[in-house]
Amino acid sequence: KPGEQKRSKEPSSLQCMHLAVVACGDRLEETLIMLKSAVLFSNRRLCFHIFAEDSLKPEFGKKLKEWPSSYTKKFEYNIYPITFSVGNAQEWKKLFKPCAAQRLFLPVILKDVDSLLYVDTDVLFLRPIDDIWHILKEFNSTQLAAMAPEHEIPKIGWYSRFARHPYYGTTGINSGVMLMNLTRIRNTQFKNSMIPSGLTWEEMLYPLYQKYKNYITWGDQDLLNIIFYFNPECLYVFPCQWNYRPDHCMYGSNCKGAEEEGVSILHGNRGVYHDDKQPTFKALYEVIRDFPFEDNLFQSLYYPLQSKFLDTVHTLCGRIPQVFLKQIEKTMKKVYENRVIVYLGANHRY
């Protein structure tokens, strides 16, 4: 029929990489820059699941439509209201940061999605999402989620020094980048500290919160730490370069993976994109924010980044610029090579 889209053989939800984010308050720009970094470098199609307060919803739709078609054709998106399926919605909404607890409910809300990458709004991709998406294939038969450690060194880690509740491993885990097999999460009975038999993910959330709410500081991240403390076999731990935070360089460089391979995903927590405490993080954020979509990546992104980094060499994180530049340089070379091959191939036909 006219105007009807051609259906591909398999539903688009299987063909694309699913990325979820929760945006409330003043996080509109930050979220858009995160989505921009995802689209700039990724190869496979992306499906964005944006959970937003009502006041932000029209803005997201408007801004995403302003992107050039060469980029908008690389993704589809849905915008959802903030909803909590169990317990007191107001209580969940106020837990830690506004709406952050929404991520706990993604397996319940996105019933048709098999696997998903959740990220905080203050995350930037410095290489294709395809590369972290491949980690799903590395899960063993019991693993259903992947996160990075909260810290590399127990003696300066937050959980190992201050936590008043159970947490995963020796330093806890950080939930700012979380890869999930939602099908497995929905089908698993989780061990817990409340009843001897297992509970489903949805059954467990509210009683767990009620039990530990007086002891948790970091909201939903603490709840995830408690869940995986009781179910360690369910977690795949990926290395720190997939969730690289100021903590990894402000106390001296303590993320070996980033030193070897470069930062894959940058996580500018504690507002470092918007103040002057960590100029290296801020430089990356501003360069991706200001990059004009159709421009040359090396000219309009990589070179400005290099020159901004020269101003940060006096800072603890700025002393190791290669850690921040290595992956992004590699990614750009690949993007450039692919374009040249496509261009040559197109010309060759004539």
Short mmCIF file of C-alpha atoms in Angstrom, two decimals:
data_model
loop_
_atom_site.label_atom_id
_atom_site.label_comp_id
_atom_site.label_asym_id
_atom_site.label_seq_id
_atom_site.Cartn_x
_atom_site.Cartn_y
_atom_site.Cartn_z
CA LYS A 1 0.00 0.00 0.00
CA PRO A 2 1.20 3.55 -0.64
CA GLY A 3 2.92 5.16 2.34
CA GLU A 4 3.34 1.84 4.10
CA GLN A 5 6.87 1.11 5.26
CA LYS A 6 8.47 -2.05 3.90
CA ARG A 7 8.71 -4.65 6.61
CA SER A 8 12.09 -6.25 7.02
CA LYS A 9 12.23 -10.01 7.52
CA GLU A 10 12.97 -9.74 11.22
CA PRO A 11 11.48 -7.06 13.50
CA SER A 12 13.61 -3.94 13.87
CA SER A 13 13.87 -4.59 17.63
CA LEU A 14 16.09 -7.60 16.84
CA GLN A 15 18.20 -5.78 14.29
CA CYS A 16 19.11 -2.81 16.41
CA MET A 17 21.13 -2.19 19.54
CA HIS A 18 18.86 -0.94 22.32
CA LEU A 19 20.05 2.01 24.39
CA ALA A 20 18.05 3.33 27.37
CA VAL A 21 18.47 6.56 29.33
CA VAL A 22 16.43 8.31 32.03
CA ALA A 23 16.30 12.12 31.88
CA CYS A 24 14.76 14.38 34.49
CA GLY A 25 15.33 17.93 35.67
CA ASP A 26 17.99 19.82 33.72
CA ARG A 27 19.45 16.79 31.91
CA LEU A 28 18.10 17.48 28.40
CA GLU A 29 21.34 18.78 26.84
CA GLU A 30 23.50 16.16 28.55
CA THR A 31 21.25 13.36 27.28
CA LEU A 32 21.29 14.70 23.73
CA ILE A 33 25.10 14.91 23.73
CA MET A 34 25.25 11.29 24.96
CA LEU A 35 22.89 10.19 22.14
CA LYS A 36 24.95 12.22 19.67
CA SER A 37 28.15 10.40 20.70
CA ALA A 38 26.32 7.08 20.24
CA VAL A 39 25.16 7.97 16.72
CA LEU A 40 28.48 9.51 15.62
CA PHE A 41 30.47 6.32 15.99
CA SER A 42 28.12 3.32 15.90
CA ASN A 43 27.79 1.00 12.93
CA ARG A 44 24.59 -0.97 13.49
CA ARG A 45 21.19 0.67 13.81
CA LEU A 46 20.26 2.01 17.26
CA CYS A 47 16.94 1.97 19.12
CA PHE A 48 16.79 4.70 21.77
CA HIS A 49 14.46 4.29 24.77
CA ILE A 50 14.23 7.70 26.41
CA PHE A 51 12.43 7.90 29.75
CA ALA A 52 11.68 11.55 30.45
CA GLU A 53 9.62 13.84 32.61
CA ASP A 54 6.58 15.24 30.81
CA SER A 55 8.14 18.71 30.54
CA LEU A 56 11.14 17.32 28.59
CA LYS A 57 9.28 15.02 26.18
CA PRO A 58 8.41 17.59 23.44
CA GLU A 59 11.95 19.01 23.58
CA PHE A 60 13.53 15.61 22.91
CA GLY A 61 11.30 15.05 19.88
CA LYS A 62 12.03 18.53 18.55
CA LYS A 63 15.81 18.37 18.99
CA LEU A 64 16.25 14.87 17.54
CA LYS A 65 14.30 15.88 14.43
CA GLU A 66 16.76 18.75 13.86
CA TRP A 67 19.66 16.34 13.32
CA PRO A 68 20.63 15.78 9.65
CA SER A 69 18.98 12.84 7.89
CA SER A 70 22.32 11.10 7.34
CA TYR A 71 22.31 10.59 11.15
CA THR A 72 18.59 10.28 11.94
CA LYS A 73 18.36 7.30 9.58
CA LYS A 74 20.80 5.46 11.88
CA PHE A 75 18.34 5.27 14.78
CA GLU A 76 14.72 5.12 15.87
CA TYR A 77 13.49 6.34 19.24
CA ASN A 78 10.62 6.07 21.71
CA ILE A 79 9.96 8.49 24.56
CA TYR A 80 8.28 7.08 27.66
CA PRO A 81 6.81 8.63 30.82
CA ILE A 82 8.44 7.95 34.18
CA THR A 83 6.56 5.00 35.76
CA PHE A 84 7.15 2.59 38.64
CA SER A 85 5.24 -0.69 38.61
CA VAL A 86 5.52 -1.61 42.31
CA GLY A 87 5.59 0.31 45.59
CA ASN A 88 5.19 4.04 46.12
CA ALA A 89 5.95 6.02 42.94
CA GLN A 90 6.84 9.23 44.83
CA GLU A 91 9.26 7.33 47.04
CA TRP A 92 11.00 5.76 44.01
CA LYS A 93 11.08 9.08 42.20
CA LYS A 94 12.97 10.79 45.03
CA LEU A 95 15.47 7.97 45.57
CA PHE A 96 18.99 9.41 45.12
CA LYS A 97 18.65 11.60 41.98
CA PRO A 98 15.27 12.45 40.43
CA CYS A 99 13.92 9.44 38.50
CA ALA A 100 17.21 7.46 38.70
CA ALA A 101 15.33 4.45 40.11
CA GLN A 102 13.47 4.16 36.79
CA ARG A 103 16.33 1.99 35.46
CA LEU A 104 15.39 -0.74 37.96
CA PHE A 105 12.06 -1.14 36.17
CA LEU A 106 13.35 -1.43 32.58
CA PRO A 107 12.99 -5.26 32.45
CA VAL A 108 9.33 -4.87 33.46
CA ILE A 109 8.49 -1.95 31.13
CA LEU A 110 10.37 -2.99 27.98
CA LYS A 111 8.79 -6.44 27.78
CA ASP A 112 9.51 -6.89 24.06
CA VAL A 113 13.19 -5.99 24.30
CA ASP A 114 15.61 -8.88 24.69
CA SER A 115 18.85 -7.02 25.53
CA LEU A 116 19.61 -3.44 26.43
CA LEU A 117 22.42 -1.06 27.32
CA TYR A 118 21.42 1.42 30.02
CA VAL A 119 23.59 4.50 30.56
CA ASP A 120 23.38 7.59 32.77
CA THR A 121 22.87 10.92 31.00
CA ASP A 122 26.47 11.95 31.78
CA VAL A 123 28.04 9.22 29.64
CA LEU A 124 29.93 9.71 26.34
CA PHE A 125 30.76 6.95 23.85
CA LEU A 126 34.29 7.21 22.46
CA ARG A 127 33.92 4.09 20.29
CA PRO A 128 31.00 2.25 18.63
CA ILE A 129 28.29 0.83 20.89
CA ASP A 130 28.68 -2.29 18.72
CA ASP A 131 31.84 -3.07 20.73
CA ILE A 132 30.15 -3.16 24.14
CA TRP A 133 27.10 -4.88 22.59
CA HIS A 134 29.39 -7.81 21.64
CA ILE A 135 29.99 -8.43 25.37
CA LEU A 136 26.47 -9.92 25.54
CA LYS A 137 27.86 -12.90 23.62
CA GLU A 138 30.51 -13.39 26.30
CA PHE A 139 27.93 -13.96 29.07
CA ASN A 140 27.99 -17.48 30.46
CA SER A 141 24.73 -19.35 31.13
CA THR A 142 24.01 -17.61 34.46
CA GLN A 143 25.10 -14.04 33.70
CA LEU A 144 22.36 -11.55 32.92
CA ALA A 145 23.93 -8.12 33.44
CA ALA A 146 27.35 -6.48 33.12
CA MET A 147 28.75 -3.54 35.08
CA ALA A 148 32.17 -2.15 35.94
CA PRO A 149 33.64 -2.00 39.47
CA GLU A 150 32.91 1.14 41.50
CA HIS A 151 36.61 1.39 42.23
CA GLU A 152 39.85 -0.41 41.40
CA ILE A 153 41.50 0.05 44.80
CA PRO A 154 39.58 -1.10 47.92
CA LYS A 155 41.39 1.23 50.34
CA ILE A 156 40.11 4.33 48.52
CA GLY A 157 36.79 2.85 47.33
CA TRP A 158 33.53 4.19 48.72
CA TYR A 159 31.76 0.87 49.40
CA SER A 160 34.77 -0.79 51.00
CA ARG A 161 35.10 2.14 53.43
CA PHE A 162 31.58 3.37 54.14
CA ALA A 163 28.81 0.97 52.98
CA ARG A 164 26.33 -0.15 55.62
CA HIS A 165 24.68 -2.75 53.39
CA PRO A 166 25.90 -5.79 51.40
CA TYR A 167 27.63 -4.95 48.11
CA TYR A 168 29.18 -6.87 45.21
CA GLY A 169 32.82 -8.00 45.35
CA THR A 170 35.55 -6.02 47.10
CA THR A 171 34.70 -2.51 45.87
CA GLY A 172 31.06 -2.69 44.71
CA ILE A 173 29.84 -1.96 41.18
CA ASN A 174 28.91 1.27 39.40
CA SER A 175 25.56 1.28 37.63
CA GLY A 176 26.17 4.21 35.23
CA VAL A 177 26.81 1.79 32.36
CA MET A 178 24.77 -1.39 32.60
CA LEU A 179 24.43 -4.02 29.89
CA MET A 180 21.42 -6.27 30.45
CA ASN A 181 19.89 -9.42 29.02
CA LEU A 182 16.32 -8.46 29.94
CA THR A 183 14.88 -11.84 28.92
CA ARG A 184 17.13 -13.59 31.45
CA ILE A 185 16.34 -11.00 34.14
CA ARG A 186 12.59 -11.56 33.63
CA ASN A 187 13.00 -15.36 33.79
CA THR A 188 15.29 -15.61 36.84
CA GLN A 189 14.40 -16.34 40.46
CA PHE A 190 16.82 -14.25 42.53
CA LYS A 191 18.28 -15.29 45.87
CA ASN A 192 17.65 -12.61 48.50
CA SER A 193 17.84 -11.83 52.21
CA MET A 194 14.08 -11.78 52.74
CA ILE A 195 12.69 -15.24 52.00
CA PRO A 196 14.43 -18.62 51.57
CA SER A 197 12.99 -19.20 48.08
CA GLY A 198 13.79 -17.03 45.06
CA LEU A 199 11.90 -13.94 43.94
CA THR A 200 11.41 -12.51 40.48
CA TRP A 201 13.08 -9.17 39.72
CA GLU A 202 9.80 -7.26 40.05
CA GLU A 203 8.75 -9.05 43.27
CA MET A 204 12.11 -8.31 44.86
CA LEU A 205 12.52 -4.56 44.23
CA TYR A 206 10.13 -2.96 46.72
CA PRO A 207 10.70 -5.30 49.72
CA LEU A 208 14.45 -4.95 49.16
CA TYR A 209 14.17 -1.17 49.15
CA GLN A 210 12.01 -1.25 52.30
CA LYS A 211 14.53 -3.46 54.08
CA TYR A 212 17.62 -1.37 53.26
CA LYS A 213 16.30 2.15 52.69
CA ASN A 214 17.84 3.53 55.89
CA TYR A 215 21.28 2.26 54.89
CA ILE A 216 21.54 3.24 51.23
CA THR A 217 23.33 6.36 50.01
CA TRP A 218 23.51 5.93 46.23
CA GLY A 219 19.90 4.86 45.70
CA ASP A 220 19.29 2.41 42.88
CA GLN A 221 23.01 1.64 42.51
CA ASP A 222 23.07 0.41 46.12
CA LEU A 223 20.05 -1.81 45.44
CA LEU A 224 21.84 -3.33 42.43
CA ASN A 225 24.89 -3.95 44.62
CA ILE A 226 22.69 -5.73 47.18
CA ILE A 227 21.02 -7.86 44.46
CA PHE A 228 24.34 -8.96 42.97
CA TYR A 229 25.88 -9.56 46.40
CA PHE A 230 23.28 -12.32 46.84
CA ASN A 231 23.50 -13.39 43.16
CA PRO A 232 27.17 -12.95 42.16
CA GLU A 233 26.94 -15.64 39.47
CA CYS A 234 24.49 -13.41 37.58
CA LEU A 235 26.97 -10.58 36.99
CA TYR A 236 29.62 -10.15 34.30
CA VAL A 237 32.17 -7.54 35.41
CA PHE A 238 33.64 -5.53 32.58
CA PRO A 239 36.86 -3.54 32.91
CA CYS A 240 37.09 0.10 33.96
CA GLN A 241 37.66 1.53 30.46
CA TRP A 242 33.95 0.84 29.78
CA ASN A 243 32.90 3.16 32.62
CA TYR A 244 35.78 5.61 33.09
CA ARG A 245 35.18 8.22 35.81
CA PRO A 246 37.22 11.04 37.38
CA ASP A 247 38.11 8.64 40.21
CA HIS A 248 40.23 6.71 37.72
CA CYS A 249 42.66 9.58 37.22
CA MET A 250 42.25 12.11 40.05
CA TYR A 251 44.08 9.90 42.56
CA GLY A 252 46.77 8.97 40.05
CA SER A 253 46.02 6.71 37.09
CA ASN A 254 44.39 3.51 38.38
CA CYS A 255 42.56 2.07 35.36
CA LYS A 256 45.07 -0.22 33.64
CA GLY A 257 42.66 -1.10 30.84
CA ALA A 258 42.35 2.57 29.83
CA GLU A 259 46.12 2.99 29.88
CA GLU A 260 46.47 0.06 27.50
CA GLU A 261 43.43 0.48 25.25
CA GLY A 262 42.19 4.00 25.89
CA VAL A 263 38.83 5.04 27.39
CA SER A 264 35.89 3.34 25.66
CA ILE A 265 33.04 4.99 27.59
CA LEU A 266 33.54 8.20 29.54
CA HIS A 267 31.32 8.75 32.60
CA GLY A 268 31.48 12.36 33.79
CA ASN A 269 29.78 11.88 37.14
CA ARG A 270 29.66 14.53 39.90
CA GLY A 271 28.83 17.21 37.30
CA VAL A 272 32.38 17.41 35.90
CA TYR A 273 31.19 18.39 32.41
CA HIS A 274 29.78 21.60 33.86
CA ASP A 275 32.41 22.84 36.33
CA ASP A 276 36.17 23.34 36.19
CA LYS A 277 37.25 20.53 38.52
CA GLN A 278 38.17 18.10 35.71
CA PRO A 279 38.92 20.12 32.54
CA THR A 280 39.78 16.98 30.52
CA PHE A 281 36.26 15.60 30.96
CA LYS A 282 34.73 19.00 30.23
CA ALA A 283 36.83 19.35 27.05
CA LEU A 284 35.53 16.06 25.64
CA TYR A 285 31.93 16.98 26.44
CA GLU A 286 32.21 20.43 24.83
CA VAL A 287 33.93 19.18 21.67
CA ILE A 288 31.25 16.53 21.06
CA ARG A 289 28.52 19.07 21.90
CA ASP A 290 29.92 21.63 19.43
CA PHE A 291 30.74 19.19 16.62
CA PRO A 292 28.74 20.16 13.51
CA PHE A 293 27.27 16.86 12.33
CA GLU A 294 28.26 16.90 8.68
CA ASP A 295 31.82 18.08 9.27
CA ASN A 296 35.08 16.17 9.06
CA LEU A 297 35.64 14.23 12.31
CA PHE A 298 39.39 14.82 12.43
CA GLN A 299 39.16 18.51 11.61
CA SER A 300 36.16 19.47 13.74
CA LEU A 301 36.41 16.99 16.59
CA TYR A 302 39.84 15.43 17.02
CA TYR A 303 42.03 18.50 16.47
CA PRO A 304 39.94 20.81 18.71
CA LEU A 305 40.13 18.09 21.34
CA GLN A 306 43.91 17.89 21.12
CA SER A 307 44.29 21.65 21.46
CA LYS A 308 41.87 21.81 24.43
CA PHE A 309 43.82 19.00 26.11
CA LEU A 310 46.99 21.11 25.94
CA ASP A 311 45.33 23.46 28.43
CA THR A 312 44.67 20.60 30.88
CA VAL A 313 48.15 19.03 31.18
CA HIS A 314 48.63 20.65 34.60
CA THR A 315 45.70 18.64 36.03
CA LEU A 316 45.83 15.05 37.33
CA CYS A 317 43.59 13.68 34.56
CA GLY A 318 45.13 15.94 31.91
CA ARG A 319 48.58 14.43 32.46
CA ILE A 320 47.47 11.30 30.59
CA PRO A 321 45.79 12.67 27.42
CA GLN A 322 46.58 9.52 25.41
CA VAL A 323 44.18 7.59 27.69
CA PHE A 324 41.32 9.82 26.51
CA LEU A 325 42.43 10.08 22.87
CA LYS A 326 43.46 6.52 21.99
CA GLN A 327 40.02 4.98 21.38
CA ILE A 328 38.50 8.06 19.81
CA GLU A 329 41.40 8.26 17.35
CA LYS A 330 41.07 4.57 16.49
CA THR A 331 37.31 4.93 16.01
CA MET A 332 37.68 7.96 13.74
CA LYS A 333 40.22 6.17 11.58
CA LYS A 334 37.77 3.29 11.14
CA VAL A 335 34.90 5.66 10.31
CA TYR A 336 37.11 7.46 7.80
CA GLU A 337 38.35 4.21 6.21
CA ASN A 338 34.79 2.90 5.89
CA ARG A 339 33.69 6.10 4.19
CA VAL A 340 36.63 6.01 1.77
CA ILE A 341 35.87 2.36 0.92
CA VAL A 342 32.17 3.17 0.39
CA TYR A 343 33.07 6.22 -1.70
CA LEU A 344 35.59 4.32 -3.84
CA GLY A 345 33.13 1.47 -4.24
CA ALA A 346 30.41 3.86 -5.39
CA ASN A 347 32.75 5.52 -7.90
CA HIS A 348 34.07 2.22 -9.13
CA ARG A 349 30.67 1.26 -10.46
CA TYR A 350 30.67 4.01 -13.09
#
